[in-house]
JSON list of C-alpha atoms in Angstrom, two decimals:
[
{"chain": "A", "resi": 1, "resn": "LYS", "atom": "CA", "xyz": [3.49, -13.21, 46.84]},
{"chain": "A", "resi": 2, "resn": "ALA", "atom": "CA", "xyz": [5.00, -11.17, 49.59]},
{"chain": "A", "resi": 3, "resn": "GLY", "atom": "CA", "xyz": [8.55, -10.21, 49.13]},
{"chain": "A", "resi": 4, "resn": "VAL", "atom": "CA", "xyz": [11.77, -10.39, 51.13]},
{"chain": "A", "resi": 5, "resn": "THR", "atom": "CA", "xyz": [11.05, -8.50, 54.48]},
{"chain": "A", "resi": 6, "resn": "GLN", "atom": "CA", "xyz": [13.60, -7.09, 56.35]},
{"chain": "A", "resi": 7, "resn": "THR", "atom": "CA", "xyz": [13.38, -5.58, 60.07]},
{"chain": "A", "resi": 8, "resn": "PRO", "atom": "CA", "xyz": [14.47, -2.79, 61.43]},
{"chain": "A", "resi": 9, "resn": "ARG", "atom": "CA", "xyz": [14.81, -0.49, 58.58]},
{"chain": "A", "resi": 10, "resn": "TYR", "atom": "CA", "xyz": [16.61, 1.81, 60.54]},
{"chain": "A", "resi": 11, "resn": "LEU", "atom": "CA", "xyz": [18.73, 1.08, 63.78]},
{"chain": "A", "resi": 12, "resn": "ILE", "atom": "CA", "xyz": [21.07, 3.61, 65.37]},
{"chain": "A", "resi": 13, "resn": "LYS", "atom": "CA", "xyz": [23.69, 1.66, 68.33]},
{"chain": "A", "resi": 14, "resn": "THR", "atom": "CA", "xyz": [26.91, 2.70, 70.00]},
{"chain": "A", "resi": 15, "resn": "ARG", "atom": "CA", "xyz": [30.41, 1.30, 69.62]},
{"chain": "A", "resi": 16, "resn": "GLY", "atom": "CA", "xyz": [30.61, -1.85, 71.21]},
{"chain": "A", "resi": 17, "resn": "GLN", "atom": "CA", "xyz": [27.33, -3.08, 71.28]},
{"chain": "A", "resi": 18, "resn": "GLN", "atom": "CA", "xyz": [25.75, -6.01, 69.46]},
{"chain": "A", "resi": 19, "resn": "VAL", "atom": "CA", "xyz": [22.96, -5.98, 66.86]},
{"chain": "A", "resi": 20, "resn": "THR", "atom": "CA", "xyz": [20.14, -8.71, 65.64]},
{"chain": "A", "resi": 21, "resn": "LEU", "atom": "CA", "xyz": [19.09, -7.99, 61.95]},
{"chain": "A", "resi": 22, "resn": "SER", "atom": "CA", "xyz": [16.09, -10.40, 60.43]},
{"chain": "A", "resi": 23, "resn": "CYS", "atom": "CA", "xyz": [15.34, -11.13, 57.23]},
{"chain": "A", "resi": 24, "resn": "SER", "atom": "CA", "xyz": [12.04, -13.39, 56.37]},
{"chain": "A", "resi": 25, "resn": "PRO", "atom": "CA", "xyz": [12.62, -14.50, 52.80]},
{"chain": "A", "resi": 26, "resn": "ILE", "atom": "CA", "xyz": [10.12, -15.00, 49.78]},
{"chain": "A", "resi": 27, "resn": "SER", "atom": "CA", "xyz": [7.72, -17.91, 50.47]},
{"chain": "A", "resi": 28, "resn": "GLY", "atom": "CA", "xyz": [9.09, -20.89, 48.81]},
{"chain": "A", "resi": 29, "resn": "HIS", "atom": "CA", "xyz": [13.09, -19.77, 48.81]},
{"chain": "A", "resi": 30, "resn": "ARG", "atom": "CA", "xyz": [15.31, -21.89, 51.19]},
{"chain": "A", "resi": 31, "resn": "SER", "atom": "CA", "xyz": [18.43, -19.62, 50.48]},
{"chain": "A", "resi": 32, "resn": "VAL", "atom": "CA", "xyz": [18.91, -16.42, 52.46]},
{"chain": "A", "resi": 33, "resn": "SER", "atom": "CA", "xyz": [22.29, -14.55, 51.29]},
{"chain": "A", "resi": 34, "resn": "TRP", "atom": "CA", "xyz": [23.46, -11.03, 53.51]},
{"chain": "A", "resi": 35, "resn": "TYR", "atom": "CA", "xyz": [25.63, -8.25, 51.88]},
{"chain": "A", "resi": 36, "resn": "GLN", "atom": "CA", "xyz": [26.78, -5.02, 53.53]},
{"chain": "A", "resi": 37, "resn": "GLN", "atom": "CA", "xyz": [26.75, -1.86, 51.60]},
{"chain": "A", "resi": 38, "resn": "THR", "atom": "CA", "xyz": [29.03, 1.04, 51.73]},
{"chain": "A", "resi": 39, "resn": "PRO", "atom": "CA", "xyz": [29.97, 4.21, 50.04]},
{"chain": "A", "resi": 40, "resn": "GLY", "atom": "CA", "xyz": [33.72, 2.72, 49.99]},
{"chain": "A", "resi": 41, "resn": "GLN", "atom": "CA", "xyz": [33.40, -0.91, 49.49]},
{"chain": "A", "resi": 42, "resn": "GLY", "atom": "CA", "xyz": [30.48, -1.03, 47.48]},
{"chain": "A", "resi": 43, "resn": "LEU", "atom": "CA", "xyz": [28.37, -4.07, 47.72]},
{"chain": "A", "resi": 44, "resn": "GLN", "atom": "CA", "xyz": [29.94, -7.24, 49.68]},
{"chain": "A", "resi": 45, "resn": "PHE", "atom": "CA", "xyz": [29.11, -11.00, 50.38]},
{"chain": "A", "resi": 46, "resn": "LEU", "atom": "CA", "xyz": [28.57, -11.59, 53.93]},
{"chain": "A", "resi": 47, "resn": "PHE", "atom": "CA", "xyz": [27.17, -15.08, 53.90]},
{"chain": "A", "resi": 48, "resn": "GLU", "atom": "CA", "xyz": [24.37, -17.80, 52.46]},
{"chain": "A", "resi": 49, "resn": "TYR", "atom": "CA", "xyz": [22.49, -20.38, 54.50]},
{"chain": "A", "resi": 50, "resn": "PHE", "atom": "CA", "xyz": [20.31, -22.94, 53.33]},
{"chain": "A", "resi": 51, "resn": "SER", "atom": "CA", "xyz": [18.65, -25.48, 55.25]},
{"chain": "A", "resi": 52, "resn": "GLU", "atom": "CA", "xyz": [19.71, -23.81, 58.14]},
{"chain": "A", "resi": 53, "resn": "THR", "atom": "CA", "xyz": [23.43, -24.32, 57.40]},
{"chain": "A", "resi": 54, "resn": "GLN", "atom": "CA", "xyz": [26.22, -21.69, 56.39]},
{"chain": "A", "resi": 55, "resn": "ARG", "atom": "CA", "xyz": [26.73, -22.87, 52.91]},
{"chain": "A", "resi": 56, "resn": "ASN", "atom": "CA", "xyz": [29.60, -19.89, 51.78]},
{"chain": "A", "resi": 57, "resn": "LYS", "atom": "CA", "xyz": [30.96, -17.04, 53.62]},
{"chain": "A", "resi": 58, "resn": "GLY", "atom": "CA", "xyz": [32.84, -13.95, 52.44]},
{"chain": "A", "resi": 59, "resn": "ASN", "atom": "CA", "xyz": [35.73, -12.18, 54.19]},
{"chain": "A", "resi": 60, "resn": "PHE", "atom": "CA", "xyz": [34.37, -10.99, 56.98]},
{"chain": "A", "resi": 61, "resn": "PRO", "atom": "CA", "xyz": [35.50, -11.22, 60.72]},
{"chain": "A", "resi": 62, "resn": "GLY", "atom": "CA", "xyz": [33.97, -13.36, 63.38]},
{"chain": "A", "resi": 63, "resn": "ARG", "atom": "CA", "xyz": [32.01, -10.58, 65.13]},
{"chain": "A", "resi": 64, "resn": "PHE", "atom": "CA", "xyz": [29.76, -11.12, 61.95]},
{"chain": "A", "resi": 65, "resn": "SER", "atom": "CA", "xyz": [27.64, -14.01, 62.64]},
{"chain": "A", "resi": 66, "resn": "GLY", "atom": "CA", "xyz": [24.10, -15.15, 61.40]},
{"chain": "A", "resi": 67, "resn": "ARG", "atom": "CA", "xyz": [21.56, -18.48, 61.51]},
{"chain": "A", "resi": 68, "resn": "GLN", "atom": "CA", "xyz": [18.56, -19.80, 59.64]},
{"chain": "A", "resi": 69, "resn": "PHE", "atom": "CA", "xyz": [15.41, -21.18, 61.09]},
{"chain": "A", "resi": 70, "resn": "SER", "atom": "CA", "xyz": [13.58, -23.97, 60.01]},
{"chain": "A", "resi": 71, "resn": "ASN", "atom": "CA", "xyz": [10.96, -21.92, 58.32]},
{"chain": "A", "resi": 72, "resn": "SER", "atom": "CA", "xyz": [13.94, -20.54, 56.07]},
{"chain": "A", "resi": 73, "resn": "ARG", "atom": "CA", "xyz": [13.81, -17.07, 58.15]},
{"chain": "A", "resi": 74, "resn": "SER", "atom": "CA", "xyz": [17.70, -15.81, 58.74]},
{"chain": "A", "resi": 75, "resn": "GLU", "atom": "CA", "xyz": [18.99, -13.26, 61.49]},
{"chain": "A", "resi": 76, "resn": "MET", "atom": "CA", "xyz": [22.43, -11.64, 61.59]},
{"chain": "A", "resi": 77, "resn": "ASN", "atom": "CA", "xyz": [24.58, -10.37, 64.39]},
{"chain": "A", "resi": 78, "resn": "VAL", "atom": "CA", "xyz": [27.02, -8.19, 65.10]},
{"chain": "A", "resi": 79, "resn": "SER", "atom": "CA", "xyz": [28.83, -8.05, 68.04]},
{"chain": "A", "resi": 80, "resn": "THR", "atom": "CA", "xyz": [31.05, -5.34, 69.46]},
{"chain": "A", "resi": 81, "resn": "LEU", "atom": "CA", "xyz": [30.35, -2.68, 67.32]},
{"chain": "A", "resi": 82, "resn": "GLU", "atom": "CA", "xyz": [32.65, -0.36, 65.57]},
{"chain": "A", "resi": 83, "resn": "LEU", "atom": "CA", "xyz": [32.04, 2.82, 63.47]},
{"chain": "A", "resi": 84, "resn": "GLY", "atom": "CA", "xyz": [33.15, 0.79, 60.64]},
{"chain": "A", "resi": 85, "resn": "ASP", "atom": "CA", "xyz": [30.02, -1.10, 60.43]},
{"chain": "A", "resi": 86, "resn": "SER", "atom": "CA", "xyz": [27.48, 1.52, 59.66]},
{"chain": "A", "resi": 87, "resn": "ALA", "atom": "CA", "xyz": [26.19, 0.28, 56.61]},
{"chain": "A", "resi": 88, "resn": "LEU", "atom": "CA", "xyz": [23.22, -0.73, 54.67]},
{"chain": "A", "resi": 89, "resn": "TYR", "atom": "CA", "xyz": [22.59, -4.56, 55.32]},
{"chain": "A", "resi": 90, "resn": "LEU", "atom": "CA", "xyz": [20.66, -6.25, 52.32]},
{"chain": "A", "resi": 91, "resn": "CYS", "atom": "CA", "xyz": [18.86, -9.46, 52.51]},
{"chain": "A", "resi": 92, "resn": "ALA", "atom": "CA", "xyz": [18.34, -11.77, 49.30]},
{"chain": "A", "resi": 93, "resn": "SER", "atom": "CA", "xyz": [16.22, -15.02, 48.86]},
{"chain": "A", "resi": 94, "resn": "SER", "atom": "CA", "xyz": [16.27, -17.48, 46.13]},
{"chain": "A", "resi": 95, "resn": "PRO", "atom": "CA", "xyz": [15.50, -20.97, 45.16]},
{"chain": "A", "resi": 96, "resn": "ARG", "atom": "CA", "xyz": [18.38, -23.26, 45.84]},
{"chain": "A", "resi": 97, "resn": "GLY", "atom": "CA", "xyz": [19.41, -26.43, 43.21]},
{"chain": "A", "resi": 98, "resn": "ARG", "atom": "CA", "xyz": [20.92, -27.15, 40.15]},
{"chain": "A", "resi": 99, "resn": "ALA", "atom": "CA", "xyz": [17.45, -26.05, 38.19]},
{"chain": "A", "resi": 100, "resn": "ALA", "atom": "CA", "xyz": [17.44, -23.00, 40.13]},
{"chain": "A", "resi": 101, "resn": "SER", "atom": "CA", "xyz": [20.83, -21.80, 39.74]},
{"chain": "A", "resi": 102, "resn": "ASN", "atom": "CA", "xyz": [20.23, -19.11, 37.19]},
{"chain": "A", "resi": 103, "resn": "SER", "atom": "CA", "xyz": [17.38, -17.83, 39.18]},
{"chain": "A", "resi": 104, "resn": "PRO", "atom": "CA", "xyz": [18.24, -14.16, 40.04]},
{"chain": "A", "resi": 105, "resn": "LEU", "atom": "CA", "xyz": [18.39, -13.09, 43.94]},
{"chain": "A", "resi": 106, "resn": "HIS", "atom": "CA", "xyz": [15.55, -11.03, 45.19]},
{"chain": "A", "resi": 107, "resn": "PHE", "atom": "CA", "xyz": [16.28, -8.50, 47.43]},
{"chain": "A", "resi": 108, "resn": "GLY", "atom": "CA", "xyz": [15.07, -6.78, 50.39]},
{"chain": "A", "resi": 109, "resn": "ASN", "atom": "CA", "xyz": [14.56, -2.95, 51.54]},
{"chain": "A", "resi": 110, "resn": "GLY", "atom": "CA", "xyz": [17.70, -3.48, 53.96]},
{"chain": "A", "resi": 111, "resn": "THR", "atom": "CA", "xyz": [18.31, -2.20, 57.31]},
{"chain": "A", "resi": 112, "resn": "ARG", "atom": "CA", "xyz": [20.26, 0.75, 57.65]},
{"chain": "A", "resi": 113, "resn": "LEU", "atom": "CA", "xyz": [22.72, 0.49, 60.71]},
{"chain": "A", "resi": 114, "resn": "THR", "atom": "CA", "xyz": [24.12, 3.71, 62.29]},
{"chain": "A", "resi": 115, "resn": "VAL", "atom": "CA", "xyz": [26.98, 3.00, 64.35]},
{"chain": "A", "resi": 116, "resn": "THR", "atom": "CA", "xyz": [28.16, 6.29, 66.82]},
{"chain": "B", "resi": 1, "resn": "ALA", "atom": "CA", "xyz": [38.38, -14.79, 41.86]},
{"chain": "B", "resi": 2, "resn": "GLN", "atom": "CA", "xyz": [35.97, -12.96, 39.91]},
{"chain": "B", "resi": 3, "resn": "THR", "atom": "CA", "xyz": [36.28, -9.29, 39.42]},
{"chain": "B", "resi": 4, "resn": "VAL", "atom": "CA", "xyz": [33.69, -6.64, 38.05]},
{"chain": "B", "resi": 5, "resn": "THR", "atom": "CA", "xyz": [34.33, -3.66, 37.15]},
{"chain": "B", "resi": 6, "resn": "GLN", "atom": "CA", "xyz": [32.22, -0.34, 36.41]},
{"chain": "B", "resi": 7, "resn": "SER", "atom": "CA", "xyz": [34.41, 2.24, 35.54]},
{"chain": "B", "resi": 8, "resn": "GLN", "atom": "CA", "xyz": [32.04, 5.23, 35.02]},
{"chain": "B", "resi": 9, "resn": "PRO", "atom": "CA", "xyz": [30.56, 6.24, 38.63]},
{"chain": "B", "resi": 10, "resn": "GLU", "atom": "CA", "xyz": [28.13, 8.79, 37.20]},
{"chain": "B", "resi": 11, "resn": "MET", "atom": "CA", "xyz": [26.04, 8.98, 34.21]},
{"chain": "B", "resi": 12, "resn": "SER", "atom": "CA", "xyz": [23.49, 11.60, 32.77]},
{"chain": "B", "resi": 13, "resn": "VAL", "atom": "CA", "xyz": [20.93, 11.25, 30.11]},
{"chain": "B", "resi": 14, "resn": "GLN", "atom": "CA", "xyz": [17.94, 13.42, 28.84]},
{"chain": "B", "resi": 15, "resn": "GLU", "atom": "CA", "xyz": [14.82, 12.38, 28.92]},
{"chain": "B", "resi": 16, "resn": "ALA", "atom": "CA", "xyz": [13.75, 10.04, 26.02]},
{"chain": "B", "resi": 17, "resn": "GLU", "atom": "CA", "xyz": [17.55, 9.33, 24.82]},
{"chain": "B", "resi": 18, "resn": "THR", "atom": "CA", "xyz": [19.68, 6.40, 24.71]},
{"chain": "B", "resi": 19, "resn": "VAL", "atom": "CA", "xyz": [22.32, 5.77, 27.46]},
{"chain": "B", "resi": 20, "resn": "THR", "atom": "CA", "xyz": [25.02, 2.79, 27.82]},
{"chain": "B", "resi": 21, "resn": "LEU", "atom": "CA", "xyz": [26.50, 1.83, 30.96]},
{"chain": "B", "resi": 22, "resn": "SER", "atom": "CA", "xyz": [29.97, -0.26, 30.76]},
{"chain": "B", "resi": 23, "resn": "CYS", "atom": "CA", "xyz": [30.84, -3.28, 32.89]},
{"chain": "B", "resi": 24, "resn": "THR", "atom": "CA", "xyz": [33.42, -5.12, 32.11]},
{"chain": "B", "resi": 25, "resn": "TYR", "atom": "CA", "xyz": [34.47, -8.55, 34.21]},
{"chain": "B", "resi": 26, "resn": "ASP", "atom": "CA", "xyz": [37.24, -10.94, 34.63]},
{"chain": "B", "resi": 27, "resn": "THR", "atom": "CA", "xyz": [37.20, -14.38, 35.38]},
{"chain": "B", "resi": 28, "resn": "SER", "atom": "CA", "xyz": [38.18, -17.79, 34.16]},
{"chain": "B", "resi": 29, "resn": "GLU", "atom": "CA", "xyz": [35.04, -19.66, 33.92]},
{"chain": "B", "resi": 30, "resn": "SER", "atom": "CA", "xyz": [33.25, -20.37, 30.88]},
{"chain": "B", "resi": 31, "resn": "ASP", "atom": "CA", "xyz": [29.38, -20.97, 32.48]},
{"chain": "B", "resi": 32, "resn": "TYR", "atom": "CA", "xyz": [28.56, -18.32, 34.36]},
{"chain": "B", "resi": 33, "resn": "TYR", "atom": "CA", "xyz": [25.49, -15.13, 34.50]},
{"chain": "B", "resi": 34, "resn": "LEU", "atom": "CA", "xyz": [25.75, -12.04, 34.54]},
{"chain": "B", "resi": 35, "resn": "PHE", "atom": "CA", "xyz": [22.98, -9.56, 35.74]},
{"chain": "B", "resi": 36, "resn": "TRP", "atom": "CA", "xyz": [22.08, -5.93, 36.13]},
{"chain": "B", "resi": 37, "resn": "TYR", "atom": "CA", "xyz": [20.51, -4.45, 39.02]},
{"chain": "B", "resi": 38, "resn": "LYS", "atom": "CA", "xyz": [18.78, -0.77, 40.00]},
{"chain": "B", "resi": 39, "resn": "GLN", "atom": "CA", "xyz": [19.08, 0.22, 42.93]},
{"chain": "B", "resi": 40, "resn": "PRO", "atom": "CA", "xyz": [16.43, 3.26, 43.41]},
{"chain": "B", "resi": 41, "resn": "PRO", "atom": "CA", "xyz": [16.24, 5.55, 46.67]},
{"chain": "B", "resi": 42, "resn": "SER", "atom": "CA", "xyz": [14.14, 3.07, 47.74]},
{"chain": "B", "resi": 43, "resn": "ARG", "atom": "CA", "xyz": [17.26, 0.75, 48.47]},
{"chain": "B", "resi": 44, "resn": "GLN", "atom": "CA", "xyz": [15.52, -2.31, 47.09]},
{"chain": "B", "resi": 45, "resn": "MET", "atom": "CA", "xyz": [17.59, -4.10, 44.72]},
{"chain": "B", "resi": 46, "resn": "ILE", "atom": "CA", "xyz": [16.12, -4.96, 41.42]},
{"chain": "B", "resi": 47, "resn": "LEU", "atom": "CA", "xyz": [16.72, -6.91, 38.45]},
{"chain": "B", "resi": 48, "resn": "VAL", "atom": "CA", "xyz": [16.88, -5.19, 35.51]},
{"chain": "B", "resi": 49, "resn": "ILE", "atom": "CA", "xyz": [18.31, -7.45, 33.37]},
{"chain": "B", "resi": 50, "resn": "ARG", "atom": "CA", "xyz": [20.08, -11.17, 33.12]},
{"chain": "B", "resi": 51, "resn": "GLN", "atom": "CA", "xyz": [22.11, -13.05, 30.28]},
{"chain": "B", "resi": 52, "resn": "GLU", "atom": "CA", "xyz": [23.57, -16.33, 30.79]},
{"chain": "B", "resi": 53, "resn": "ALA", "atom": "CA", "xyz": [27.00, -16.77, 29.32]},
{"chain": "B", "resi": 54, "resn": "TYR", "atom": "CA", "xyz": [26.17, -20.12, 27.07]},
{"chain": "B", "resi": 55, "resn": "LYS", "atom": "CA", "xyz": [23.65, -17.98, 25.22]},
{"chain": "B", "resi": 56, "resn": "GLN", "atom": "CA", "xyz": [25.25, -16.18, 22.08]},
{"chain": "B", "resi": 57, "resn": "GLN", "atom": "CA", "xyz": [22.13, -13.86, 21.86]},
{"chain": "B", "resi": 58, "resn": "ASN", "atom": "CA", "xyz": [21.72, -10.94, 24.04]},
{"chain": "B", "resi": 59, "resn": "ALA", "atom": "CA", "xyz": [19.14, -10.32, 26.38]},
{"chain": "B", "resi": 60, "resn": "THR", "atom": "CA", "xyz": [16.50, -7.73, 25.83]},
{"chain": "B", "resi": 61, "resn": "GLU", "atom": "CA", "xyz": [13.64, -6.14, 28.25]},
{"chain": "B", "resi": 62, "resn": "ASN", "atom": "CA", "xyz": [11.45, -4.13, 26.60]},
{"chain": "B", "resi": 63, "resn": "ARG", "atom": "CA", "xyz": [13.34, -0.76, 27.03]},
{"chain": "B", "resi": 64, "resn": "PHE", "atom": "CA", "xyz": [16.81, -2.61, 28.28]},
{"chain": "B", "resi": 65, "resn": "SER", "atom": "CA", "xyz": [18.98, -4.58, 26.16]},
{"chain": "B", "resi": 66, "resn": "VAL", "atom": "CA", "xyz": [22.68, -5.91, 27.06]},
{"chain": "B", "resi": 67, "resn": "ASN", "atom": "CA", "xyz": [25.35, -6.16, 24.37]},
{"chain": "B", "resi": 68, "resn": "PHE", "atom": "CA", "xyz": [27.11, -9.21, 25.77]},
{"chain": "B", "resi": 69, "resn": "GLN", "atom": "CA", "xyz": [30.51, -9.65, 24.56]},
{"chain": "B", "resi": 70, "resn": "LYS", "atom": "CA", "xyz": [32.15, -12.79, 26.07]},
{"chain": "B", "resi": 71, "resn": "ALA", "atom": "CA", "xyz": [35.63, -12.99, 24.31]},
{"chain": "B", "resi": 72, "resn": "ALA", "atom": "CA", "xyz": [35.84, -9.42, 25.50]},
{"chain": "B", "resi": 73, "resn": "LYS", "atom": "CA", "xyz": [34.27, -10.26, 29.11]},
{"chain": "B", "resi": 74, "resn": "SER", "atom": "CA", "xyz": [32.08, -7.32, 28.50]},
{"chain": "B", "resi": 75, "resn": "PHE", "atom": "CA", "xyz": [28.46, -6.35, 29.65]},
{"chain": "B", "resi": 76, "resn": "SER", "atom": "CA", "xyz": [27.23, -3.54, 28.80]},
{"chain": "B", "resi": 77, "resn": "LEU", "atom": "CA", "xyz": [23.73, -2.00, 29.57]},
{"chain": "B", "resi": 78, "resn": "LYS", "atom": "CA", "xyz": [21.33, -0.02, 27.09]},
{"chain": "B", "resi": 79, "resn": "ILE", "atom": "CA", "xyz": [18.69, 1.84, 28.12]},
{"chain": "B", "resi": 80, "resn": "SER", "atom": "CA", "xyz": [16.10, 3.23, 25.45]},
{"chain": "B", "resi": 81, "resn": "ASP", "atom": "CA", "xyz": [13.78, 5.85, 25.59]},
{"chain": "B", "resi": 82, "resn": "SER", "atom": "CA", "xyz": [14.91, 6.61, 29.24]},
{"chain": "B", "resi": 83, "resn": "GLN", "atom": "CA", "xyz": [12.34, 7.88, 31.62]},
{"chain": "B", "resi": 84, "resn": "LEU", "atom": "CA", "xyz": [12.83, 9.95, 34.88]},
{"chain": "B", "resi": 85, "resn": "GLY", "atom": "CA", "xyz": [11.56, 6.65, 36.67]},
{"chain": "B", "resi": 86, "resn": "ASP", "atom": "CA", "xyz": [15.03, 5.27, 35.44]},
{"chain": "B", "resi": 87, "resn": "ALA", "atom": "CA", "xyz": [16.93, 7.29, 37.59]},
{"chain": "B", "resi": 88, "resn": "ALA", "atom": "CA", "xyz": [18.79, 5.21, 40.45]},
{"chain": "B", "resi": 89, "resn": "MET", "atom": "CA", "xyz": [22.00, 3.33, 40.98]},
{"chain": "B", "resi": 90, "resn": "TYR", "atom": "CA", "xyz": [23.04, 0.64, 38.47]},
{"chain": "B", "resi": 91, "resn": "PHE", "atom": "CA", "xyz": [24.75, -2.33, 40.01]},
{"chain": "B", "resi": 92, "resn": "CYS", "atom": "CA", "xyz": [26.62, -5.22, 37.22]},
{"chain": "B", "resi": 93, "resn": "ALA", "atom": "CA", "xyz": [26.48, -8.36, 38.96]},
{"chain": "B", "resi": 94, "resn": "TYR", "atom": "CA", "xyz": [28.61, -11.72, 38.25]},
{"chain": "B", "resi": 95, "resn": "ARG", "atom": "CA", "xyz": [27.36, -15.13, 39.61]},
{"chain": "B", "resi": 96, "resn": "SER", "atom": "CA", "xyz": [29.35, -18.84, 38.87]},
{"chain": "B", "resi": 97, "resn": "ALA", "atom": "CA", "xyz": [27.26, -21.05, 37.15]},
{"chain": "B", "resi": 98, "resn": "LEU", "atom": "CA", "xyz": [28.46, -23.75, 39.27]},
{"chain": "B", "resi": 99, "resn": "VAL", "atom": "CA", "xyz": [26.37, -24.87, 41.77]},
{"chain": "B", "resi": 100, "resn": "SER", "atom": "CA", "xyz": [28.01, -25.42, 44.64]},
{"chain": "B", "resi": 101, "resn": "GLY", "atom": "CA", "xyz": [28.51, -22.98, 48.18]},
{"chain": "B", "resi": 102, "resn": "ALA", "atom": "CA", "xyz": [31.60, -21.34, 47.26]},
{"chain": "B", "resi": 103, "resn": "ASN", "atom": "CA", "xyz": [29.74, -20.45, 44.26]},
{"chain": "B", "resi": 104, "resn": "SER", "atom": "CA", "xyz": [26.47, -19.09, 45.43]},
{"chain": "B", "resi": 105, "resn": "LYS", "atom": "CA", "xyz": [27.37, -15.29, 45.84]},
{"chain": "B", "resi": 106, "resn": "LEU", "atom": "CA", "xyz": [26.77, -12.63, 43.56]},
{"chain": "B", "resi": 107, "resn": "THR", "atom": "CA", "xyz": [29.92, -9.99, 42.69]},
{"chain": "B", "resi": 108, "resn": "PHE", "atom": "CA", "xyz": [29.08, -6.68, 42.66]},
{"chain": "B", "resi": 109, "resn": "GLY", "atom": "CA", "xyz": [30.51, -4.09, 41.03]},
{"chain": "B", "resi": 110, "resn": "LYS", "atom": "CA", "xyz": [30.93, -0.67, 42.25]},
{"chain": "B", "resi": 111, "resn": "GLY", "atom": "CA", "xyz": [27.72, 0.96, 40.45]},
{"chain": "B", "resi": 112, "resn": "ILE", "atom": "CA", "xyz": [27.05, 3.85, 38.50]},
{"chain": "B", "resi": 113, "resn": "THR", "atom": "CA", "xyz": [24.72, 6.44, 38.92]},
{"chain": "B", "resi": 114, "resn": "LEU", "atom": "CA", "xyz": [22.37, 7.59, 36.37]},
{"chain": "B", "resi": 115, "resn": "SER", "atom": "CA", "xyz": [20.14, 10.56, 36.33]},
{"chain": "B", "resi": 116, "resn": "VAL", "atom": "CA", "xyz": [17.89, 11.79, 33.77]},
{"chain": "B", "resi": 117, "resn": "ARG", "atom": "CA", "xyz": [17.34, 15.24, 32.59]},
{"chain": "B", "resi": 118, "resn": "PRO", "atom": "CA", "xyz": [14.01, 16.04, 32.02]}
]
């Protein structure tokens, strides 16, 4: 079974631009979560999507948004990029529902975003 | 809100020796899950071991075991017979057992960098 796939692996953008990152979950997984990883703040939860609906959102400004498609693939978008948005963005997928509540998240290799 | 604390930023261990990584957490919930994830230079977060709070028995996975002290809110990871491939960042994480949108996220500690000396 293929793992979580994130594209692209690396991205360089300029301040003020916008960026879209993509995540394909493990086949059969319907929940997709996004995390931002920086040396200073560590791993911080961005949002979770299930059945094309945002189920939970972290404490990030409105410039960070996401969506999920009917095939469970997800994208996240960051508009008006700032230098502080430079980070590793990790996507994770999991089954959903009470029976799967103890299922660990399966992570992708991440997208390294550099804002100059 | 739940918090996870990993107070040691770095640790080093000799190959074949045993090392223990510490983690404490704070929560008012009684039912939850705890995880240790490994992040090698490849960047992918890999699940090492998980513990269900309602289970008193400590989880083990081959060379990896945990010491789960629920009353003390402590969840340490012991790596036995350390190997060069164990060198990575290790993250302790908490997840509520309540199945609802607000409780679906993982709360991570800051992580610890483990180096293995040959």
